[in-house]
Coordinates of C-alpha atoms in Angstrom, one line a residue:
Chain A
M1 CA 147.0 136.7 86.6
K2 CA 148.4 138.1 89.5
L3 CA 146.3 140.5 88.7
F4 CA 143.2 137.8 87.9
K5 CA 143.5 135.6 91.3
K6 CA 143.1 139.5 93.4
I7 CA 139.3 139.6 90.5
T8 CA 139.1 136.0 90.8
F9 CA 139.3 136.3 94.5
S10 CA 137.3 139.5 95.5
A11 CA 134.4 138.4 94.0
L12 CA 133.6 135.6 95.9
A13 CA 134.5 137.4 98.8
A14 CA 131.6 139.3 97.7
V15 CA 129.7 136.5 96.9
F16 CA 129.6 135.5 100.3
A17 CA 129.3 138.5 101.7
V18 CA 126.0 138.9 100.2
T19 CA 125.0 134.8 100.6
A20 CA 125.6 135.6 104.2
S21 CA 124.1 138.5 104.3
F22 CA 120.5 136.3 102.2
A23 CA 120.8 133.3 105.2
G24 CA 121.3 135.3 107.9
G25 CA 117.9 137.1 106.7
A26 CA 116.6 134.1 106.4
S27 CA 117.0 133.0 110.0
A28 CA 114.9 135.8 111.5
A29 CA 111.7 134.0 109.7
G30 CA 112.7 131.3 111.8
T31 CA 115.0 130.2 114.7
L32 CA 115.5 126.7 115.2
S33 CA 118.3 125.0 113.1
G34 CA 119.3 121.9 113.3
K35 CA 118.5 117.9 111.4
I36 CA 116.2 115.9 112.4
T37 CA 116.4 112.1 112.0
V38 CA 113.1 110.3 111.2
N39 CA 112.8 106.4 110.6
G40 CA 110.2 103.8 110.6
S41 CA 106.7 103.3 109.1
T42 CA 105.8 102.9 106.0
A43 CA 102.0 103.5 106.9
L44 CA 103.3 107.0 108.5
L45 CA 105.9 107.7 105.6
P46 CA 103.4 109.9 103.4
L47 CA 102.7 111.7 107.0
T48 CA 106.2 112.7 107.5
L49 CA 107.0 113.5 104.5
Q50 CA 104.6 116.3 103.7
A51 CA 105.5 117.4 107.0
A52 CA 108.1 118.2 106.7
K53 CA 108.8 120.4 103.5
E54 CA 106.0 122.7 105.2
F55 CA 108.3 122.7 108.5
Q56 CA 111.4 123.3 106.2
R57 CA 109.5 126.1 104.8
M58 CA 108.7 127.3 107.6
N59 CA 111.9 127.2 109.5
P60 CA 114.5 126.9 107.0
K61 CA 117.3 126.5 109.4
V62 CA 116.2 122.7 110.0
R63 CA 116.7 119.5 107.4
I64 CA 114.6 117.3 107.5
A65 CA 116.0 113.1 106.2
A66 CA 113.0 110.9 106.9
S67 CA 113.1 107.4 105.8
G68 CA 110.7 104.4 106.3
K69 CA 111.1 100.1 106.6
G70 CA 108.2 99.3 109.1
S71 CA 107.5 99.8 112.2
V72 CA 110.0 98.3 114.7
T73 CA 112.6 99.9 112.6
G74 CA 111.6 102.9 113.6
P75 CA 111.6 102.9 118.0
Q76 CA 114.9 100.5 117.6
A77 CA 116.8 103.7 115.6
V78 CA 116.0 105.5 118.4
K79 CA 117.8 103.6 121.0
K80 CA 121.0 103.4 118.8
G81 CA 120.3 106.6 118.6
I82 CA 120.9 106.5 115.0
A83 CA 116.8 108.2 114.3
D84 CA 116.4 111.3 116.4
I85 CA 112.2 109.9 115.8
G86 CA 110.9 106.4 114.7
A87 CA 108.3 106.4 113.6
C88 CA 105.9 103.4 114.7
D89 CA 101.8 102.0 113.8
W90 CA 102.1 101.3 117.6
D91 CA 102.7 101.8 121.2
A92 CA 106.0 100.7 121.0
S93 CA 106.9 102.4 124.9
I94 CA 104.6 99.5 125.9
D95 CA 104.9 95.3 125.6
V96 CA 102.5 94.2 122.6
P97 CA 102.1 90.5 121.7
G98 CA 105.8 89.7 120.0
F99 CA 107.9 93.1 120.5
K100 CA 109.5 94.4 124.4
A101 CA 108.4 97.5 124.9
F102 CA 111.3 100.6 124.8
S103 CA 111.9 101.2 128.2
G104 CA 112.7 104.7 128.3
Q105 CA 111.1 106.0 125.0
V106 CA 107.9 109.1 124.6
A107 CA 105.0 107.8 122.3
N108 CA 104.1 111.4 120.6
K109 CA 100.6 110.8 118.5
V110 CA 99.9 112.3 115.7
A111 CA 98.2 110.6 113.3
V112 CA 94.8 108.2 113.5
I113 CA 95.0 104.8 111.0
P114 CA 92.3 103.6 110.4
F115 CA 92.5 99.6 109.0
A116 CA 90.0 98.2 106.4
T117 CA 89.5 94.1 106.5
I118 CA 89.8 93.4 102.3
V119 CA 88.1 89.9 99.9
N120 CA 88.2 90.2 95.6
K121 CA 85.7 91.3 94.3
N122 CA 84.5 87.7 93.4
V123 CA 83.2 87.2 97.1
G124 CA 80.5 87.4 97.8
V125 CA 80.5 88.2 101.5
D126 CA 80.0 92.0 102.5
N127 CA 80.1 91.6 106.6
L128 CA 81.8 90.0 109.4
T129 CA 81.7 89.7 112.3
T130 CA 84.7 89.1 115.0
E131 CA 84.3 86.2 115.6
Q132 CA 84.1 84.7 111.8
L133 CA 87.0 86.8 111.6
R134 CA 88.7 84.6 113.7
G135 CA 87.4 81.8 112.3
I136 CA 89.1 82.5 108.9
Y137 CA 92.5 84.1 110.1
S138 CA 92.9 81.2 113.5
G139 CA 92.7 78.1 110.3
K140 CA 89.0 76.7 111.2
I141 CA 86.3 77.8 108.0
T142 CA 88.0 77.4 105.7
N143 CA 85.1 78.0 103.7
W144 CA 83.2 81.1 103.3
K145 CA 80.5 79.6 102.9
E146 CA 79.9 79.5 106.1
V147 CA 79.8 82.7 106.4
G148 CA 77.4 83.3 103.6
G149 CA 79.3 82.6 100.2
A150 CA 79.8 80.1 98.3
D151 CA 81.2 77.1 98.4
A152 CA 84.8 77.7 97.9
D153 CA 88.4 77.9 99.7
I154 CA 89.3 80.8 101.4
V155 CA 92.5 82.0 100.0
V156 CA 94.3 84.2 103.8
I157 CA 96.3 86.5 102.6
T158 CA 98.7 88.4 105.9
R159 CA 101.3 90.4 106.5
A160 CA 104.5 88.9 108.2
F161 CA 105.6 88.2 111.9
G162 CA 106.6 92.3 113.0
S163 CA 104.3 94.7 110.6
G164 CA 102.0 97.0 112.6
T165 CA 99.4 96.5 110.1
R166 CA 99.7 93.0 111.2
V167 CA 99.7 93.8 115.3
N168 CA 96.8 96.1 115.0
Y169 CA 94.5 94.4 113.0
Q170 CA 95.7 91.2 114.6
A171 CA 94.9 93.4 118.4
K172 CA 91.7 95.1 117.7
A173 CA 89.6 92.8 114.4
L174 CA 90.7 89.9 115.7
A175 CA 90.5 90.8 119.6
G176 CA 93.4 88.8 120.2
G177 CA 93.0 86.3 118.0
D178 CA 95.2 84.3 116.4
I179 CA 96.6 84.4 112.3
V180 CA 97.1 80.0 111.4
K181 CA 100.6 79.4 110.0
K182 CA 100.6 76.3 107.8
E183 CA 98.0 76.0 105.7
K184 CA 97.6 75.3 102.3
N185 CA 95.6 78.5 101.1
Y186 CA 97.8 80.8 103.4
K187 CA 99.7 83.3 102.4
E188 CA 102.3 86.5 103.5
T189 CA 102.8 89.2 101.8
G190 CA 106.0 91.9 102.6
S191 CA 104.6 95.2 102.0
S192 CA 101.4 97.2 101.5
G193 CA 101.3 97.6 97.7
D194 CA 101.8 93.3 97.5
M195 CA 99.1 92.9 99.9
K196 CA 96.4 95.0 97.4
T197 CA 97.8 93.4 93.9
A198 CA 98.0 89.7 96.2
V199 CA 94.2 90.4 97.1
A200 CA 92.8 92.0 94.1
T201 CA 94.2 89.0 91.3
T202 CA 93.1 85.7 94.0
P203 CA 90.0 85.2 93.5
N204 CA 88.0 83.5 97.2
A205 CA 91.2 85.8 98.3
I206 CA 91.0 87.6 101.8
G207 CA 93.2 90.7 103.5
Y208 CA 93.9 93.5 105.6
I209 CA 95.0 96.5 104.9
D210 CA 95.7 99.9 105.8
L211 CA 92.4 101.7 104.6
V212 CA 93.6 105.0 102.5
Y213 CA 95.1 102.6 100.1
V214 CA 91.8 100.8 100.2
S215 CA 90.1 101.5 95.7
G216 CA 87.8 99.9 93.9
D217 CA 90.6 96.1 91.9
V218 CA 89.2 95.8 96.0
K219 CA 85.6 95.0 98.0
A220 CA 86.8 96.7 101.9
V221 CA 83.6 94.3 103.7
K222 CA 82.0 95.7 106.9
Y223 CA 83.0 95.0 110.8
N224 CA 79.7 93.4 112.7
G225 CA 77.7 95.5 110.0
V226 CA 80.1 98.5 110.3
A227 CA 80.9 100.1 106.5
A228 CA 85.3 100.8 106.9
T229 CA 84.4 104.7 106.6
T230 CA 86.4 107.7 108.2
E231 CA 83.8 108.5 109.3
N232 CA 82.8 105.3 111.2
V233 CA 85.7 105.5 113.1
I234 CA 85.2 108.8 114.3
N235 CA 82.1 108.1 115.7
G236 CA 83.6 105.6 117.2
S237 CA 81.4 102.5 115.7
Y238 CA 83.7 101.6 114.3
K239 CA 86.4 99.7 116.1
I240 CA 89.5 99.1 113.5
W241 CA 92.3 102.1 113.9
A242 CA 95.1 102.7 116.0
Y243 CA 96.8 106.0 116.1
G244 CA 100.2 106.6 114.4
Y245 CA 102.9 107.7 116.8
Y246 CA 106.6 109.3 117.0
M247 CA 109.0 107.5 118.8
T248 CA 111.7 109.6 121.2
K249 CA 114.5 109.3 123.6
G250 CA 113.1 110.8 126.5
Q251 CA 110.8 113.8 126.0
P252 CA 111.4 116.2 123.2
T253 CA 113.4 119.0 122.8
G254 CA 114.6 121.6 120.4
A255 CA 114.0 120.8 117.7
V256 CA 112.3 117.5 117.2
K257 CA 109.8 119.2 119.9
A258 CA 108.5 122.1 117.3
F259 CA 108.4 119.2 114.7
I260 CA 105.6 117.8 116.3
D261 CA 104.7 120.3 118.2
Y262 CA 104.1 121.1 114.2
V263 CA 102.2 117.1 113.3
Q264 CA 100.4 117.5 115.7
S265 CA 98.9 121.5 115.2
K266 CA 95.8 122.8 114.2
K267 CA 96.3 123.9 110.9
F268 CA 98.0 120.5 110.4
Q269 CA 95.9 117.9 111.6
Q270 CA 93.4 119.7 109.7
G271 CA 95.0 120.4 106.8
S272 CA 97.6 118.7 104.9
L273 CA 96.8 114.9 107.2
K274 CA 93.6 115.0 106.2
K275 CA 94.1 115.7 102.7
L276 CA 96.0 111.7 103.2
K277 CA 93.2 110.3 104.8
F278 CA 94.4 110.3 107.4
I279 CA 92.3 111.4 110.7
P280 CA 93.2 114.0 112.8
I281 CA 93.5 113.1 116.9
S282 CA 91.4 115.2 117.7
A283 CA 88.8 113.4 116.1
M284 CA 88.8 110.2 118.6
K285 CA 87.8 110.8 121.5
Chain B
M1 CA 154.6 129.4 88.0
V2 CA 155.3 125.8 85.6
Q3 CA 153.8 125.4 82.3
P4 CA 151.3 123.3 80.8
T5 CA 153.8 121.1 78.8
Y6 CA 151.5 118.2 79.3
D7 CA 148.9 119.4 77.7
S8 CA 150.2 120.6 75.2
P9 CA 150.4 118.8 71.3
P10 CA 154.1 117.3 70.7
A11 CA 155.8 119.8 69.0
V12 CA 155.4 117.8 65.9
N13 CA 157.5 120.0 62.9
G14 CA 159.7 118.3 60.9
S15 CA 163.0 117.0 62.0
L16 CA 162.4 120.3 64.7
H17 CA 161.5 117.3 66.9
S18 CA 164.1 117.9 69.8
K19 CA 165.4 115.6 72.6
G20 CA 163.4 117.3 75.5
D21 CA 160.2 116.2 74.2
T22 CA 161.2 112.7 73.8
R23 CA 161.5 112.0 77.5
R24 CA 158.9 114.0 78.1
R25 CA 157.1 111.5 76.2
H26 CA 158.7 108.8 77.7
F27 CA 158.4 110.5 81.5
R28 CA 154.6 110.7 81.5
H29 CA 153.6 107.7 80.0
L30 CA 156.2 105.9 82.8
L31 CA 154.1 108.4 85.4
S32 CA 150.8 107.8 83.8
N33 CA 151.7 103.9 83.9
T34 CA 152.4 103.5 87.3
F35 CA 149.9 105.4 88.1
A36 CA 147.0 103.5 86.6
R37 CA 149.1 100.9 88.0
Y38 CA 148.4 101.7 91.6
Y39 CA 145.5 103.4 90.9
F40 CA 143.9 100.2 90.5
L41 CA 145.6 98.8 92.1
F42 CA 144.3 100.2 94.8
S43 CA 140.5 99.7 93.6
I44 CA 140.9 95.7 94.3
L45 CA 142.5 96.5 97.6
A46 CA 139.6 97.9 98.8
L47 CA 136.9 96.0 96.9
C48 CA 139.2 92.8 98.8
L49 CA 138.4 95.3 101.7
V50 CA 135.2 95.6 101.4
L51 CA 134.5 91.9 100.8
A52 CA 136.0 90.6 103.7
L53 CA 134.6 93.4 105.7
V54 CA 130.8 91.7 104.5
I55 CA 132.0 88.4 105.6
V56 CA 133.4 89.6 109.2
F57 CA 130.1 92.0 109.7
I58 CA 127.9 88.8 108.4
G59 CA 129.6 85.7 109.6
K60 CA 129.9 86.9 113.7
T61 CA 126.8 88.1 113.8
A62 CA 125.8 84.5 112.9
M63 CA 128.1 83.5 114.9
L64 CA 126.1 85.6 118.0
L65 CA 123.4 82.5 117.6
L66 CA 125.8 79.8 118.4
G67 CA 125.0 81.1 122.2
Q68 CA 121.3 81.0 121.5
I69 CA 119.7 77.3 120.8
S70 CA 121.9 74.7 119.7
L71 CA 123.0 74.7 116.3
A72 CA 121.1 70.9 115.6
D73 CA 117.8 72.5 116.9
F74 CA 118.7 75.4 113.8
F75 CA 120.3 72.9 110.9
L76 CA 117.5 70.1 112.2
S77 CA 114.8 71.4 113.5
F78 CA 111.3 72.3 111.1
N79 CA 109.8 74.5 113.8
W80 CA 110.6 78.0 112.1
T81 CA 107.6 80.4 114.9
P82 CA 110.2 82.5 115.6
E83 CA 107.8 84.3 118.2
E84 CA 107.9 81.8 120.2
D85 CA 112.0 81.4 120.4
K86 CA 111.6 78.5 117.1
F87 CA 114.7 78.2 115.2
G88 CA 114.3 76.0 112.9
A89 CA 115.8 76.1 108.7
A90 CA 116.0 72.7 108.0
A91 CA 112.3 74.1 106.0
F92 CA 113.9 77.0 104.3
I93 CA 117.7 74.5 103.2
I94 CA 115.3 72.3 101.6
N95 CA 113.4 74.1 100.4
T96 CA 116.3 76.2 98.2
I97 CA 117.4 73.3 97.2
S98 CA 114.3 71.7 95.7
L99 CA 113.5 75.3 94.2
T100 CA 117.1 75.2 92.9
A101 CA 116.7 71.6 91.5
L102 CA 113.4 71.7 89.6
T103 CA 114.5 76.3 88.6
L104 CA 117.7 74.4 86.9
L105 CA 114.8 70.8 85.4
I106 CA 113.2 73.2 83.8
S107 CA 115.7 75.6 82.1
V108 CA 119.0 73.1 81.5
P109 CA 117.4 72.0 78.9
V110 CA 116.1 74.4 76.8
S111 CA 118.8 77.0 77.1
V112 CA 120.7 74.3 76.1
G113 CA 118.8 73.8 73.9
M114 CA 119.2 76.9 72.4
A115 CA 123.0 77.6 73.0
I116 CA 123.6 74.6 70.7
L117 CA 120.7 76.1 68.0
T118 CA 122.2 79.4 68.3
A119 CA 126.0 78.5 67.7
E120 CA 125.2 75.4 65.3
I121 CA 122.2 75.8 63.6
V122 CA 121.0 78.7 62.8
P123 CA 122.2 81.4 59.7
P124 CA 124.4 84.0 60.9
W125 CA 121.7 86.4 60.7
L126 CA 119.5 84.8 62.7
K127 CA 122.9 84.7 64.7
R128 CA 123.6 87.9 65.3
F129 CA 119.7 88.9 65.9
I130 CA 119.7 85.4 69.0
R131 CA 122.3 86.9 70.9
P132 CA 121.7 90.7 71.5
I133 CA 117.7 89.6 72.8
L134 CA 119.1 87.7 75.0
D135 CA 122.4 89.7 76.7
L136 CA 118.4 92.1 77.2
L137 CA 116.9 89.9 79.2
V138 CA 120.1 89.4 81.9
G139 CA 119.5 93.0 82.2
I140 CA 115.9 93.1 83.6
P141 CA 115.5 94.0 86.9
S142 CA 114.5 90.3 89.3
I143 CA 111.5 92.5 91.0
V144 CA 109.4 93.1 86.9
Y145 CA 109.7 89.2 86.8
G146 CA 108.2 89.2 89.7
Y147 CA 104.8 91.5 89.7
L148 CA 104.8 89.2 85.7
G149 CA 105.1 86.3 87.7
L150 CA 101.9 87.4 90.1
T151 CA 99.7 89.7 87.6
V152 CA 99.8 87.3 84.5
L153 CA 102.0 83.1 85.5
L154 CA 100.2 83.3 89.1
P155 CA 97.3 83.1 87.8
L156 CA 97.1 81.1 85.0
L157 CA 99.0 78.2 87.1
R158 CA 95.7 78.7 89.2
R159 CA 93.7 77.8 86.4
A160 CA 95.7 75.1 84.3
S161 CA 96.2 73.6 88.4
G162 CA 92.5 74.0 89.9
E163 CA 94.7 74.8 93.2
S164 CA 93.1 78.1 94.8
L165 CA 96.6 79.9 95.0
G166 CA 98.8 78.9 93.3
D167 CA 101.9 80.1 95.1
G168 CA 105.1 78.0 95.8
L169 CA 107.5 76.0 93.9
L170 CA 106.7 75.5 90.4
A171 CA 105.2 79.2 90.2
A172 CA 108.8 80.1 91.3
A173 CA 110.6 78.0 89.6
L174 CA 109.2 79.0 86.1
V175 CA 109.6 82.6 87.1
L176 CA 113.5 81.3 88.0
A177 CA 113.5 79.6 84.9
L178 CA 113.2 82.8 82.5
M179 CA 116.0 84.0 84.4
V180 CA 118.6 82.1 84.3
L181 CA 117.7 81.0 80.9
P182 CA 119.7 83.5 79.1
T183 CA 122.1 83.5 81.7
I184 CA 122.9 79.0 80.8
A185 CA 122.5 79.5 77.1
R186 CA 124.8 82.3 75.6
I187 CA 128.1 81.5 78.1
S188 CA 127.3 77.5 77.1
D189 CA 126.8 79.4 73.4
D190 CA 129.9 80.6 73.8
A191 CA 131.5 77.8 74.8
I192 CA 130.1 76.1 72.0
T193 CA 131.0 78.5 69.7
A194 CA 134.6 78.0 71.7
V195 CA 135.0 73.4 70.1
P196 CA 137.3 74.0 67.5
G197 CA 136.4 73.3 63.3
K198 CA 138.7 70.7 63.3
Y199 CA 136.7 68.5 65.1
R200 CA 133.8 68.8 63.5
D201 CA 135.8 68.4 60.0
A202 CA 136.8 65.4 61.1
A203 CA 133.5 64.1 62.8
Y204 CA 131.6 65.0 59.2
A205 CA 134.1 63.9 57.0
L206 CA 133.4 59.8 58.9
G207 CA 129.8 60.9 57.5
S208 CA 128.3 61.9 60.7
T209 CA 125.4 63.2 60.4
R210 CA 124.8 66.9 62.3
L211 CA 122.7 64.9 64.9
Q212 CA 125.5 62.9 65.6
V213 CA 128.2 65.9 65.3
I214 CA 126.2 68.0 67.8
L215 CA 125.7 65.1 70.3
R216 CA 128.6 62.6 69.9
V217 CA 131.5 65.5 69.4
V218 CA 130.4 69.2 69.8
L219 CA 129.1 68.5 73.3
P220 CA 131.0 66.0 74.1
A221 CA 133.6 68.9 73.6
A222 CA 132.1 72.0 75.6
G223 CA 131.1 69.8 78.8
R224 CA 132.6 72.1 80.9
G225 CA 132.1 74.5 79.8
I226 CA 128.4 74.2 79.8
L227 CA 128.4 72.9 83.6
A228 CA 130.4 75.8 84.1
A229 CA 126.8 77.7 82.0
V230 CA 124.6 75.4 84.5
I231 CA 127.1 76.6 87.6
L232 CA 126.8 80.3 87.8
G233 CA 123.1 80.3 86.8
M234 CA 122.7 78.4 89.9
T235 CA 124.0 80.7 91.5
R236 CA 122.1 82.8 90.1
A237 CA 119.4 80.9 91.2
I238 CA 120.0 79.7 95.3
G239 CA 120.9 83.9 95.1
E240 CA 117.5 86.0 93.8
T241 CA 115.7 87.1 96.7
M242 CA 112.9 89.6 94.7
A243 CA 111.4 87.7 91.8
V244 CA 110.3 84.9 94.5
V245 CA 109.1 86.8 97.2
M246 CA 106.5 87.3 94.9
V247 CA 105.2 84.0 94.0
I248 CA 106.3 81.6 96.3
G249 CA 104.0 82.5 99.3
N250 CA 105.7 82.6 101.8
T251 CA 104.5 80.5 104.6
P252 CA 107.6 79.2 106.5
Q253 CA 107.6 75.0 106.2
L254 CA 108.8 72.4 103.9
A255 CA 106.9 72.7 100.2
K256 CA 105.3 69.0 99.4
T257 CA 103.1 69.5 96.7
L258 CA 105.0 71.7 93.7
F259 CA 101.3 74.1 95.2
T260 CA 102.1 74.7 98.3
P261 CA 103.2 77.5 99.7
A262 CA 106.6 77.9 101.1
S263 CA 109.7 79.5 101.8
V264 CA 113.3 80.3 101.1
L265 CA 116.4 81.3 102.8
T266 CA 116.4 84.5 100.6
S267 CA 112.4 85.2 100.0
N268 CA 112.3 84.6 104.0
I269 CA 114.9 86.7 105.2
V270 CA 113.8 89.5 103.0
M271 CA 110.8 89.2 104.5
Q272 CA 111.3 89.4 108.1
I273 CA 114.6 91.2 108.7
S274 CA 113.4 94.2 108.5
N275 CA 110.8 93.9 111.4
V276 CA 113.5 92.6 113.6
E277 CA 115.0 93.4 116.6
F278 CA 118.8 94.0 115.9
D279 CA 119.8 92.8 120.1
S280 CA 116.6 89.4 119.3
T281 CA 118.1 85.1 118.4
W282 CA 115.6 85.8 115.7
N283 CA 118.4 88.2 114.0
Y284 CA 121.4 86.7 114.7
A285 CA 119.0 83.6 113.6
L286 CA 118.1 85.8 110.0
H287 CA 121.5 86.3 109.3
M288 CA 122.8 82.6 109.8
M289 CA 121.0 82.0 106.7
A290 CA 122.7 84.8 104.9
F291 CA 126.2 83.6 105.9
L292 CA 124.6 79.5 104.7
L293 CA 123.3 81.2 101.9
L294 CA 126.6 83.2 100.9
L295 CA 128.4 79.7 102.2
I296 CA 126.8 77.8 99.5
S297 CA 128.1 80.8 96.5
F298 CA 131.4 79.8 98.3
L299 CA 131.7 77.1 97.1
L300 CA 129.7 76.7 93.1
I301 CA 132.8 80.5 92.5
V302 CA 134.7 77.4 93.5
V303 CA 133.4 74.4 91.5
I304 CA 133.5 76.4 88.2
R305 CA 137.6 78.1 89.3
F306 CA 138.4 73.8 89.4
L307 CA 136.2 73.1 86.5
G308 CA 137.7 76.0 84.6
R309 CA 141.7 74.8 85.7
K310 CA 141.0 71.0 84.2
R311 CA 139.2 72.4 81.3
R312 CA 142.7 74.9 80.5
E313 CA 145.3 71.6 81.9
G314 CA 143.3 68.6 80.0

């Protein structure tokens, strides 16, 4: 028995030694180490996950944990020290309608997110102006015939207050206009997925969503005559878009800085980020 | 070195069974019994601790609301506009009550009817078929019911009513009724089956018809059990969130008609909790709503226990 134990011990020791030397060899590729926690916007989550996968391949000693819950969760988690990076659809270091600035936080631009106005496929309207959208969302325009469509009630579908998509849509597409709260044909949804399902299955419905989510079962309408496409965002004619930010407590350092640098690097911006249908920050002037 | 006594099979060579073996086995049983008792005791205490922590945490955060707005504002005002610091939860409370009532109105007759059918009327082979199906229905995740409600029920309601949205109390009540139906039906079924056969025999001997036996004898005898089933269904209906969120419309207003897009306590919490700041009146108000739900469920469970005790005494 004692002999067996001795053999086991020496075998284990050997294994450890080998593993250690291998790990040492691998770390030569990247000297960074540490753990990065990312929390916040669900819109930015696919981007974060992809970037984390690539970054960890280059820096095997860095561990990145990413989760999404909602834009305002990002800067809040950073404030409480739960996360190193808070993903947010707006610049949380300054005041936006409904949310106070998070002082001491630095906003790092990582992507451009375009948003689109979508309608149910049965709606005949192809183009809406800022004024018409403001009318529809404030409850002044309630019938599609008032904006050139068929005689049918407009069903307004919107995201819950505090959603990053809503904050940006209200600021850009409605030019700060109100979103009605208490109407008969008014409904709130909790996520981009629910929004899409609701608009796709409700006749005469109108809603708004990240451009990357738009697909065949809903119709994206033109805004002031301009189609919602990435090209139009880049050439400056389509105005409903926003930067996605990584919020950090003060200027980022160490592994966090390296990760943000990687997400902002040309390689990632022109490669994976474009593939995920976001727009590189360098494309905007 | 310890001998591996406990793992070796007991010596079963006939009369060679030694006294030491018996003593060791006795000791082993004693040890495992004591161990098991402490383990279960520990589990229960741990569970109580977790439950207490939930109540304390939610309650503590909820109580922070007291310094911010008056309770009268919270319970009596219908104006829920968090971005303008208006936190009136009256509409949600009333909607929760009316949604639960409507759900029970739809599901109780159907599910108690099903329970009577399963327990009293159908032949045994059909019972063996119906009961597992009801048990399976309980296990379907609520989000599945919600999604079916959103994609199947809402278009149907829209066509039937001529409304352009269809979301509202009726849609939510129909989805909830389907969800609580198996709970109420199965527990009522058990209560009816538990009614002693001699009651029925006596009633038949007096010349009653089957309907008279069921309505006049079996149902009154199983009454408390059925009531407990209904209350259990009610707790499920009050606490259900995901399915309701998808079909109720989520508009913070009082539901004046069956098709008014509205919001209940649970759906409002889940829609907003991820978007509020930790140290804000808004967050405290949502926690107060959660605490209220906790109190309501707690109260209902106390009522069930009370009914159960009465039955055993009676």
